[in-house]
Coordinates of C-alpha atoms in Angstrom, one line a residue:
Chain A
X1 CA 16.4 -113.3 116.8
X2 CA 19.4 -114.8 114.7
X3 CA 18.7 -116.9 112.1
X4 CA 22.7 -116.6 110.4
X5 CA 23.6 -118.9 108.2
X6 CA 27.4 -118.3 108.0
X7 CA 28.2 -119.0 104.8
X8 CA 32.0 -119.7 104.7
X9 CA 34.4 -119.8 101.9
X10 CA 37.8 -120.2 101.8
X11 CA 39.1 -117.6 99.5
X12 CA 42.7 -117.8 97.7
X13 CA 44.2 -115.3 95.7
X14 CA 46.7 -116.6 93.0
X15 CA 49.5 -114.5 92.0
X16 CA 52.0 -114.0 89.8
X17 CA 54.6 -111.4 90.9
X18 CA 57.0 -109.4 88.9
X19 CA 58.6 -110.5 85.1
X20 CA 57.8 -114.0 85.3
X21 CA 56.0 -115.3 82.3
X22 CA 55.2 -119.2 83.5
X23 CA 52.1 -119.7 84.5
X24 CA 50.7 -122.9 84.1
X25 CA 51.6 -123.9 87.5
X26 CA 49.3 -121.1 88.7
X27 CA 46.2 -122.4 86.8
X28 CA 46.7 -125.9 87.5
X29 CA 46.5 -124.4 91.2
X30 CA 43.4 -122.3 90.7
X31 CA 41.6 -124.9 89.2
X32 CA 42.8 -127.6 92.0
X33 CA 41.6 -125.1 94.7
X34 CA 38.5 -124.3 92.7
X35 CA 37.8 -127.8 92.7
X36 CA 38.6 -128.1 96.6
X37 CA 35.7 -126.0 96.8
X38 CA 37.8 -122.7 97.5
X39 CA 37.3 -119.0 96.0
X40 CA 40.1 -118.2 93.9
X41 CA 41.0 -115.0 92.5
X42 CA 44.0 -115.2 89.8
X43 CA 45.6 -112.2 89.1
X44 CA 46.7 -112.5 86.1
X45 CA 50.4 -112.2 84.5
X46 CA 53.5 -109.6 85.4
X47 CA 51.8 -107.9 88.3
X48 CA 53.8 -105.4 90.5
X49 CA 54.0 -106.2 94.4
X50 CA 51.8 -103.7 95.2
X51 CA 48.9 -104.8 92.6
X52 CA 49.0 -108.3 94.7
X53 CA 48.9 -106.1 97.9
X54 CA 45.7 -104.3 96.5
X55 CA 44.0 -107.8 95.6
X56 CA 45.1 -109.2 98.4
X57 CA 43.6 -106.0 100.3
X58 CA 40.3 -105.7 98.4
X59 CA 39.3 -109.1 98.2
X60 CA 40.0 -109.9 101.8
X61 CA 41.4 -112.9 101.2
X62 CA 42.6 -116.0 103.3
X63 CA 45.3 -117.0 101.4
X64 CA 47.7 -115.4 99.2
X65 CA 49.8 -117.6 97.1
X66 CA 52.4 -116.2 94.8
X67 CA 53.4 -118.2 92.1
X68 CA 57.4 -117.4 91.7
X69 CA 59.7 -119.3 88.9
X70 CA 62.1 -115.8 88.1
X71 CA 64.4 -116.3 90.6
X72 CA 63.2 -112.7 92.3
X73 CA 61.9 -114.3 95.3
X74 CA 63.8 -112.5 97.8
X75 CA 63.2 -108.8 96.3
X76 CA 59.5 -109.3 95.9
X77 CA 58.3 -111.6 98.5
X78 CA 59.2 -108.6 101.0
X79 CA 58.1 -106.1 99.0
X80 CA 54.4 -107.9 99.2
X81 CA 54.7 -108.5 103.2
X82 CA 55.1 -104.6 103.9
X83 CA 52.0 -103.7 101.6
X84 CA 50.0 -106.3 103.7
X85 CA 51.4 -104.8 106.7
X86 CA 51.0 -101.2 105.9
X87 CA 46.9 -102.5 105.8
X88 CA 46.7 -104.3 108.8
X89 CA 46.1 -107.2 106.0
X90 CA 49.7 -109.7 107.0
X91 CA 48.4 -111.0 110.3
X92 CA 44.9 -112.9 109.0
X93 CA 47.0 -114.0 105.5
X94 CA 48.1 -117.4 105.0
X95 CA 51.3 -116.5 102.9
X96 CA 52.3 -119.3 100.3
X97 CA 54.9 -119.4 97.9
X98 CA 55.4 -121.9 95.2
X99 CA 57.7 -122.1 92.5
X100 CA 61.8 -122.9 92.0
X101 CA 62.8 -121.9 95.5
X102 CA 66.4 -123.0 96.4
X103 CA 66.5 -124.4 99.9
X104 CA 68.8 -121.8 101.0
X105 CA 66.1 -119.3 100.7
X106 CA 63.2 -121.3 102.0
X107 CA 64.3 -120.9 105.8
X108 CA 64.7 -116.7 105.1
X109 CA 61.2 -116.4 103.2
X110 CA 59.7 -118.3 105.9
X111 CA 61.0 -116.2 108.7
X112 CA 59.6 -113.1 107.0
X113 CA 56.2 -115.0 107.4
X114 CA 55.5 -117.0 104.8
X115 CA 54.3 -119.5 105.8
X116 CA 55.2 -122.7 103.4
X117 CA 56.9 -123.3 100.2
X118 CA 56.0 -125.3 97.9
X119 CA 58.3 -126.9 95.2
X120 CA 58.3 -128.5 92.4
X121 CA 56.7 -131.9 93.0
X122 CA 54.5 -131.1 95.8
X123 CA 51.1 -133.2 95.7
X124 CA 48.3 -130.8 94.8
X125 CA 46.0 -133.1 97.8
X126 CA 49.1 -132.1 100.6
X127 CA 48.9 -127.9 99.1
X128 CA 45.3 -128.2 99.7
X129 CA 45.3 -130.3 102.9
X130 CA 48.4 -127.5 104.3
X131 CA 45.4 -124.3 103.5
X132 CA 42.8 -126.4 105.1
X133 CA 44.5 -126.9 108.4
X134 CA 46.3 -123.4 108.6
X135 CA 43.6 -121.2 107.0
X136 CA 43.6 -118.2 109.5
X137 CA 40.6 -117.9 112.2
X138 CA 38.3 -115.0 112.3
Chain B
X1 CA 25.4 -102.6 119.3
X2 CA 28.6 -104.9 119.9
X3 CA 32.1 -102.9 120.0
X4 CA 33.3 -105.1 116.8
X5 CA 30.7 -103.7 115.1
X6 CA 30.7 -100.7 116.1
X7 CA 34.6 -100.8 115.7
X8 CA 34.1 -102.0 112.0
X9 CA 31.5 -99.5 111.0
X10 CA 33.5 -96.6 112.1
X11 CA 36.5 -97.5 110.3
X12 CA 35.1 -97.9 107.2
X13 CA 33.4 -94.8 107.6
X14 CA 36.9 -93.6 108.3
X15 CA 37.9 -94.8 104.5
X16 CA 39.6 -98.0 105.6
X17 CA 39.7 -100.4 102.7
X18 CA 40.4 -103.0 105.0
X19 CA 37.3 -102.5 107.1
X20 CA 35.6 -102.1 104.0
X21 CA 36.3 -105.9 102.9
X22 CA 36.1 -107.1 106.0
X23 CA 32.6 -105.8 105.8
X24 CA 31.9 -107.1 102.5
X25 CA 33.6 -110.5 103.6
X26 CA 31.0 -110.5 106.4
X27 CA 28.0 -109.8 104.7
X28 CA 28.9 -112.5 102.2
X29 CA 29.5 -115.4 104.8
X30 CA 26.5 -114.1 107.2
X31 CA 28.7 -114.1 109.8
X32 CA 26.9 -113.4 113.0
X33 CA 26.2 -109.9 113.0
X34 CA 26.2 -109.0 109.7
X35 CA 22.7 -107.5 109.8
X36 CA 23.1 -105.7 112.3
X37 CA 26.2 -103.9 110.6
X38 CA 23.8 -103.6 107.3
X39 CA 21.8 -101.9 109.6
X40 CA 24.7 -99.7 110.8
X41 CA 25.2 -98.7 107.6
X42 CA 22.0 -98.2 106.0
X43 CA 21.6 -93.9 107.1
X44 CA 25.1 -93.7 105.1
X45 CA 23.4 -94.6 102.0
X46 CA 21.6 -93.4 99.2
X47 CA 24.3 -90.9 97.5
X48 CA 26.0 -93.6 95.3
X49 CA 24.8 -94.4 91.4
X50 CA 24.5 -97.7 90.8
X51 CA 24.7 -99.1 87.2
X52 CA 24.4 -102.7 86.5
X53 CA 26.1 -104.3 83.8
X54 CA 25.4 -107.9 82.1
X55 CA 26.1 -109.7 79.3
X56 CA 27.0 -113.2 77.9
X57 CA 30.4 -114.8 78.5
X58 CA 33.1 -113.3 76.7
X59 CA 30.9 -110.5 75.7
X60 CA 33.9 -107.7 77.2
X61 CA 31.5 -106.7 80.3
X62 CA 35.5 -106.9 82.7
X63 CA 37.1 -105.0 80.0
X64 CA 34.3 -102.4 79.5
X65 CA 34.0 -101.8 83.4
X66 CA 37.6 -101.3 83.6
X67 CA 37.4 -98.5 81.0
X68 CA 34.2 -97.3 82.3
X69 CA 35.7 -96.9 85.3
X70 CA 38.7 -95.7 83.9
X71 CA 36.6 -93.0 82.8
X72 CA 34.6 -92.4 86.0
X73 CA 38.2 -91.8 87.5
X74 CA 39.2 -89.6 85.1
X75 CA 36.9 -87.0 85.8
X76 CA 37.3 -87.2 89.9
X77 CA 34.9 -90.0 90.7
X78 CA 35.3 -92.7 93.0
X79 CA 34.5 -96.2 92.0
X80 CA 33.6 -99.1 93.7
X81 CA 33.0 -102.5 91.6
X82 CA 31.6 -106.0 92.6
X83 CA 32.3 -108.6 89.9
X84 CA 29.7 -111.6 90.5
X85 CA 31.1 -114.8 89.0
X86 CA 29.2 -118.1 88.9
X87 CA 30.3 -120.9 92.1
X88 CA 30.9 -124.5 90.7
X89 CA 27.0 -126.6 91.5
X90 CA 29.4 -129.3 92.6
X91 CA 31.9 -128.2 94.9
X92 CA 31.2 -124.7 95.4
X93 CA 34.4 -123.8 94.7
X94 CA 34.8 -120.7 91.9
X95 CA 37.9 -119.0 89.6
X96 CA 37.0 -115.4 89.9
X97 CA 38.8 -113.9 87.2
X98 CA 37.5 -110.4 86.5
X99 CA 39.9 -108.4 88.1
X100 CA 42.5 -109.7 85.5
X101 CA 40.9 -107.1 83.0
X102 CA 40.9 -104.5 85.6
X103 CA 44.6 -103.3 84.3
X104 CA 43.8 -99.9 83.8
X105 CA 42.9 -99.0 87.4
X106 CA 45.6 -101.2 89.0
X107 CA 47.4 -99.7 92.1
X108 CA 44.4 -96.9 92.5
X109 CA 43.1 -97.0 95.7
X110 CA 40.3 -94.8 94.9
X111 CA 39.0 -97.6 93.0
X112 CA 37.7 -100.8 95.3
X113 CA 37.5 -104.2 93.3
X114 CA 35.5 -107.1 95.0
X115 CA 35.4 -110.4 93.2
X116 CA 32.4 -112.4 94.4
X117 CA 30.8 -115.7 93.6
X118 CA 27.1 -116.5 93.5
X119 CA 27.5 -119.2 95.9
X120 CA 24.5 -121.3 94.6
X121 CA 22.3 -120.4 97.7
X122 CA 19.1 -119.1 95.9
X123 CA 18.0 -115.7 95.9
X124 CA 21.1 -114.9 98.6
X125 CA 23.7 -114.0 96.2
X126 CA 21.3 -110.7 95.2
X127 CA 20.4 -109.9 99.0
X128 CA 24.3 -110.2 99.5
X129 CA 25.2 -108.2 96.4
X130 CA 22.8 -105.4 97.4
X131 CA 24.2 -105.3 101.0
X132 CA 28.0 -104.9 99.7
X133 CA 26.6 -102.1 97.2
X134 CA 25.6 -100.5 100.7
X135 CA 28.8 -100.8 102.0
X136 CA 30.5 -99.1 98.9
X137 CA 28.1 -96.5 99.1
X138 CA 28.4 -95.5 102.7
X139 CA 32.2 -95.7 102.4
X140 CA 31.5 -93.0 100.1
X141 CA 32.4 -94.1 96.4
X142 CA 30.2 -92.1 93.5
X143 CA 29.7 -94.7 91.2
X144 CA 29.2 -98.1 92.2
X145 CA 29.4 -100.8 89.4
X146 CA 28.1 -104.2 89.6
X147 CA 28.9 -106.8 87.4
X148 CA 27.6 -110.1 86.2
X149 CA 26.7 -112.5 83.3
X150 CA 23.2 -112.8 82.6
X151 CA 22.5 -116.2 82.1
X152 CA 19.6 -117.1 84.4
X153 CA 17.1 -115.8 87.0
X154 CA 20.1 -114.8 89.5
X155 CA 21.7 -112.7 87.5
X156 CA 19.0 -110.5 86.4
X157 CA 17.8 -109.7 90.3
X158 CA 21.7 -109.1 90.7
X159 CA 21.3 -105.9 88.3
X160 CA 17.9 -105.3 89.2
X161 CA 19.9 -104.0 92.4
X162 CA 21.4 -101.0 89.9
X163 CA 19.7 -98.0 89.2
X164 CA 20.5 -98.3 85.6
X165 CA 21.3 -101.5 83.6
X166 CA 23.5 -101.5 80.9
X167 CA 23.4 -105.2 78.8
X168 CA 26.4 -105.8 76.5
X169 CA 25.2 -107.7 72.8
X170 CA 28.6 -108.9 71.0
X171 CA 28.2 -108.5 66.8
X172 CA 26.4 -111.0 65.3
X173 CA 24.9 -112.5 68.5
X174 CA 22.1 -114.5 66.4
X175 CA 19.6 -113.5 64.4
X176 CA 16.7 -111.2 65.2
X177 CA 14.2 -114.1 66.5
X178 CA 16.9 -114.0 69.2
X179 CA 15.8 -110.2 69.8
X180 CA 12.3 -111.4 70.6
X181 CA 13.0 -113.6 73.2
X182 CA 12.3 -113.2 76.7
X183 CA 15.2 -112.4 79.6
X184 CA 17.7 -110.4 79.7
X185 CA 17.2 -107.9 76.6
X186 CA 14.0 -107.1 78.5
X187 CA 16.1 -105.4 81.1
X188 CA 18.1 -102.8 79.1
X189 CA 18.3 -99.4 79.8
X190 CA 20.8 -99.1 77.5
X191 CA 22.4 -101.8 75.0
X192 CA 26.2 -101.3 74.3
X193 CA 27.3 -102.6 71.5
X194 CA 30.7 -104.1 72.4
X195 CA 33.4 -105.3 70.2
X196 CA 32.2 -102.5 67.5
X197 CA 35.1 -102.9 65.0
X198 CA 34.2 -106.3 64.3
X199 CA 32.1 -107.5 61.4
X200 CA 28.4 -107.7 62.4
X201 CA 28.2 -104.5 64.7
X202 CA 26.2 -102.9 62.0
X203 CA 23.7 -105.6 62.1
X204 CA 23.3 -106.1 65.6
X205 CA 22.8 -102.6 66.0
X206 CA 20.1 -102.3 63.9
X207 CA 18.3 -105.1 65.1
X208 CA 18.7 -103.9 69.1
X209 CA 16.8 -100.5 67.0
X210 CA 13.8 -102.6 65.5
X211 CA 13.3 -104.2 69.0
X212 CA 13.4 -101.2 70.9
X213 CA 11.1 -99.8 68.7
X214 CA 8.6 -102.9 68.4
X215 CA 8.8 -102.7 72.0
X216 CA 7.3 -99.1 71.8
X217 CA 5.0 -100.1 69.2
X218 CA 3.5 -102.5 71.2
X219 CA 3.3 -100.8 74.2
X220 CA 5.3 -103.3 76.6
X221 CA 6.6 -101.7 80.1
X222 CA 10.1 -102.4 78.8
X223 CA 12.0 -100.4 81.8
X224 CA 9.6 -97.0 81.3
X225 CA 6.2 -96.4 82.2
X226 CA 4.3 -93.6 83.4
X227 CA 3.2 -90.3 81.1
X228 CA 6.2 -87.8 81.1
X229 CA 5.6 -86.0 78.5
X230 CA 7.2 -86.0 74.6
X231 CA 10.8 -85.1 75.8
X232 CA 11.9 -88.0 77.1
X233 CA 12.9 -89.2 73.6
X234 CA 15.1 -86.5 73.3
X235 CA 18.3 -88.8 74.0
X236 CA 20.5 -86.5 72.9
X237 CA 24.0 -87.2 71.0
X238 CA 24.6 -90.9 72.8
X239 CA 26.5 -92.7 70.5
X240 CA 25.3 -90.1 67.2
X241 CA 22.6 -92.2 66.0
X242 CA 21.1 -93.7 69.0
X243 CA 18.2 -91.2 69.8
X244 CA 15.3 -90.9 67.8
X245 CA 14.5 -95.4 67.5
X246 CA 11.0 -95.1 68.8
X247 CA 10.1 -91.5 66.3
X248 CA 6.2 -91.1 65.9
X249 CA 5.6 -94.9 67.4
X250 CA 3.8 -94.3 70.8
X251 CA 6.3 -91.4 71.4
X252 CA 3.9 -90.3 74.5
X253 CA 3.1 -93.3 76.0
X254 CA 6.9 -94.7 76.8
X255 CA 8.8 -93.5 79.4
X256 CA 12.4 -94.2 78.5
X257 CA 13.4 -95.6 75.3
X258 CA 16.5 -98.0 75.8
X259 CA 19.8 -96.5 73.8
X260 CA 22.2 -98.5 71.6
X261 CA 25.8 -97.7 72.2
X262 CA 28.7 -99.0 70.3
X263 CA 31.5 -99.5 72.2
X264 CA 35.2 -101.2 71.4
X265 CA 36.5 -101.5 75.4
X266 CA 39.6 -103.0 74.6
X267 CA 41.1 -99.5 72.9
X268 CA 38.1 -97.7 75.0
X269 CA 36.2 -96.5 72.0
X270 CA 33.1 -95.2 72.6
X271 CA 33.5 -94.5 76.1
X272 CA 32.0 -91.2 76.9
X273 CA 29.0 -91.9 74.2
X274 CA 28.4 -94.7 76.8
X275 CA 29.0 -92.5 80.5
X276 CA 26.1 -89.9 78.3
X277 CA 23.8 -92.4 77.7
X278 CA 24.0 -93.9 81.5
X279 CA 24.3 -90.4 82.8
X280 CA 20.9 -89.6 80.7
X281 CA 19.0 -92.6 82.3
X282 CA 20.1 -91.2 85.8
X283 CA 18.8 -88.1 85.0
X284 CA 15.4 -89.6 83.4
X285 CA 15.0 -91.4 86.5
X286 CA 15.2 -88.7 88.7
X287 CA 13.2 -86.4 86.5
X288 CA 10.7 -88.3 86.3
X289 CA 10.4 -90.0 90.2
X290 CA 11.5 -93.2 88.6
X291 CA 14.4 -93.3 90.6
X292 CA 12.5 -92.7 94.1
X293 CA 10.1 -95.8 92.6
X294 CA 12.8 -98.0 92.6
X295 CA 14.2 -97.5 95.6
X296 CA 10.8 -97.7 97.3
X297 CA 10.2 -101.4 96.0
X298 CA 13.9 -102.0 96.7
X299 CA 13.4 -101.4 100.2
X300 CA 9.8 -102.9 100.5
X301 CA 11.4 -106.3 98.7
X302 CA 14.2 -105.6 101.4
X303 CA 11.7 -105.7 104.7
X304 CA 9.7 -108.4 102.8
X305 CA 12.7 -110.7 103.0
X306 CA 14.2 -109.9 106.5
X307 CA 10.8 -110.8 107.6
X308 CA 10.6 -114.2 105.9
X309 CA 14.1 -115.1 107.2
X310 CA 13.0 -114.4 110.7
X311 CA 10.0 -116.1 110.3
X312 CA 11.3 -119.5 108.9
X313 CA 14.0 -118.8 112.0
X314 CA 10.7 -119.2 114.4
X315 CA 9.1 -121.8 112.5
X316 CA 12.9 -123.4 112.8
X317 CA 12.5 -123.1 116.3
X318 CA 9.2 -124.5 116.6
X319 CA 10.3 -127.7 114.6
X320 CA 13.3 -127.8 116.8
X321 CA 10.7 -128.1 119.5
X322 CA 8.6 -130.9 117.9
X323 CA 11.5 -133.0 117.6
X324 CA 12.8 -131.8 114.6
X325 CA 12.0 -132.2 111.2
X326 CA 13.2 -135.8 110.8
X327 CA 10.7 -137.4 113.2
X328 CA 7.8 -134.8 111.0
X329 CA 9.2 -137.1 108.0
X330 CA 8.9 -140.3 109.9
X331 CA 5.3 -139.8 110.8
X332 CA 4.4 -138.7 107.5
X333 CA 6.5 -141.7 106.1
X334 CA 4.1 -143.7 108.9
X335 CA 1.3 -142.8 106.9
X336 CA 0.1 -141.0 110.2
X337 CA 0.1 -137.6 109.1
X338 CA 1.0 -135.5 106.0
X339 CA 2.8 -132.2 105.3
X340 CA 0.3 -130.2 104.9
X341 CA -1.6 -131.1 108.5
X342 CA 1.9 -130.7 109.7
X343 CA 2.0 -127.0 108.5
X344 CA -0.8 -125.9 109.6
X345 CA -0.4 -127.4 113.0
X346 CA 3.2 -125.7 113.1
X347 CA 1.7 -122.5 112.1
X348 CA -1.5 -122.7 113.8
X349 CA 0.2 -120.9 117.4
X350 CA 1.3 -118.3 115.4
X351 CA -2.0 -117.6 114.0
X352 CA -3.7 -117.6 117.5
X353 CA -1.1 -114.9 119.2
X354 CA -1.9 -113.0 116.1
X355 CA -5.4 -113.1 116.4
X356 CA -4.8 -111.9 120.2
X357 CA -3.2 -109.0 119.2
X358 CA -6.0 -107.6 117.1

């Protein structure tokens, strides 16, 4: 006798990464995923990789997005993929990356598995609509 | 049992953190199957303490679990924490922030954060809160912390899961009608004090004292009860001058009188005067079969609620068979019928295979 109710969120974790002090983009993203009706955990400024990977861990989360504007992208991006790895944690993660990304790098990031990047100028409606359709099954 | 249960539950018996919020993740979305992993679970249970701690926005409850559990570290505990935020009533949608003031514990495994939002289904966000306490506790963590803001009826049965309840009162929170009022200060088993070191403290302090002890006075069940005899007042050296509120006022008839604490979590101040004062509930509680109590009604509300899911499943069922509940509307909306002939018709096969059985 089953009377589930699944209950489904979408749950986001918003990070910064590494010394990176800008984060306004990140909380105009929390609060546009919070009002998209999502779960979003922000984890606050300067975090190591391995303090996302913990979160990200922990909180079981959908999607990770890591907010990146230092320029560090291809040191820490990795650096966040083997944590979720070492947990069995990379293959149900939507990775998403936003910040100044130079093109050259978008192709490499994404063949590590992220899984988008977003730049400057992206429409909040397309960020949301991209987690919506590619939020991983479980 | 199905092998993905099976398969979860003895990984996260194993200590796999990611079979631990995997498990948590289900029991918060009901997937199918969560109960019977609950179930799974339930003979690991039962070692954990769980303290519960409240407080009004911006009171420091983040920062004083952080150094709480800081402490709880510290001396070779394990830790788990659940963090209840409140959901948006309009899009469901939540910013859980708590774990930002977890930055003393960041990195340490040993310690398992879990952000969760009360996701405005009534009643469920405590059911689902006590289930992922369960899950800490068979995975084996000591201390199990769960944390909320006490602003309504939610909240309060969200700490009423914890063994003890600690409520944090920032200085100069209102004057002392505010002291008198009914809610949350009702369900303090011990008041901290946070934020110490501003002005106020003093004040607030002493007005937590005069409640406590009008709440003796008068006899109220506060969070005591029972006839334990005279030493239950002796609360020891938590916080210096907390013992000792409720001298000669109805010392024999209280069970625990509620400590003050004064804490200041941002330099972690106070700390141990605080891990005494919850450590001397625990022990009161034991002592004096509270504890066993608790758990008792804990687990009698638990089979109280399975039961009324299941039954509004069947009744579900038997509405489905009547053509749903829509048509039900119609015919009242007719003027044929009204809701109250329609329950008791929809129960009334119930009744009769019930009557059967005796």
């Amino acid at each position: 006798m089953s009377v589930d109710q699944t209950q489904r969120s979408i749950r986001c974790l918003v990070a910064k990464v590494g010394l990176d002090g800008h984060d306004r983009g990140a909380h105009v993203i929390a609060r546009a995923f919070r009002d998209a009706g999502f779960e979003v955990i922000y984890s606050g400024l300067h975090k190591a990789p391995d303090e996302i990977v913990q979160a990200a861990v922990q909180e079981d989360v959908d999607v990770l997005g890591i907010s990146i504007l230092s320029g560090a992208h291809n040191t820490l991006v990795p650096k966040v993929i083997e944590g979720l790895e070492e947990y069995d944690a990379f293959e149900d993660t939507l990775i998403l990356v936003g910040g100044v990304i130079p093109d050259e790098d978008k192709a490499e990031l994404k063949e590590m598995g992220v899984a988008e990047v977003f730049g400057p100028g992206t429409k909040m409606a397309d960020t949301i609509q991209f987690v919506r359709e590619n939020v991983p099954e479980r | 049992m199905s092998a993905d249960v099976r398969g979860l539950v003895d990984d996260l018996l194993d200590g796999h953190q990611r079979a631990l919020a995997r498990t948590i993740t289900k029991i918060e979305n009901r997937e199918p199957g969560y109960r019977e992993l609950v179930s799974a679970l339930y003979e690991h249970t039962g070692d954990a303490e769980v303290v519960g701690v409240t407080g009004s926005p911006g009171a420091g409850k983040s920062t004083l679990v952080d150094k709480l559990t800081e402490t709880y570290r510290d001396r070779g505990h394990t830790v788990g924490v659940i963090a209840v935020d409140p959901s948006s009533p309009y899009t469901g949608g939540a910013v859980l922030g708590d774990r930002i003031r977890m930055a003393s514990n960041v990195g340490d495994m040993d310690v398992f954060f879990r952000s969760m939002s009360a996701r405005g289904n009534l009643g469920g966000i405590s059911t689902a809160t006590a289930d992922a306490v369960k899950a800490l506790d068979a995975f084996g963590k000591d201390k199990v912390i769960v944390e909320t803001v006490g602003a309504g009826q939610n909240e309060i049965d969200i700490v009423r899961t914890a063994d003890t309840v600690a409520v944090l009162v920032p200085p100069d929170s209102g004057d002392e009608v505010q002291t008198l009022k009914a809610g949350i200060l009702e369900i303090g088993d011990v008041f901290v004090v946070n934020k110490a070191d501003l002005s106020g403290s003093d004040r607030t302090v002493q007005e937590l004292k005069e409640m406590i002890q009008l709440a003796g006075d008068t006899g109220s069940p506060a969070s005591g009860g029972g006839h334990h005899g005279p030493d239950q007042h002796a609360l020891g050296d938590a916080g210096g001058d907390t013992g000792d509120t409720g001298a000669g006022a109805g010392a024999e008839d209280d069970g625990w009188t509620p400590s003050v604490v004064e804490t200041v979590a941002t330099d972690a101040t106070g700390m141990d005067d605080l891990t005494d004062a919850l450590a001397e509930h625990r022990e009161y509680m034991t002592r004096s079969g509270r504890l066993d109590e608790k758990a008792r009604t804990r687990t009698a509300e638990e089979i109280r609620l399975l039961l009324r899911e299941d039954a509004s499943g069947l009744l579900e069922r038997e509405l489905d068979r009547r053509g749903g509940i829509d048509a039900l509307v119609e015919s009242v909306r007719a003027g044929e019928t009204d809701p109250y002939a329609i329950a008791d018709d929809v129960v009334s096969p119930i009744e009769e295979c019930l009557d059967e059985r005796e």
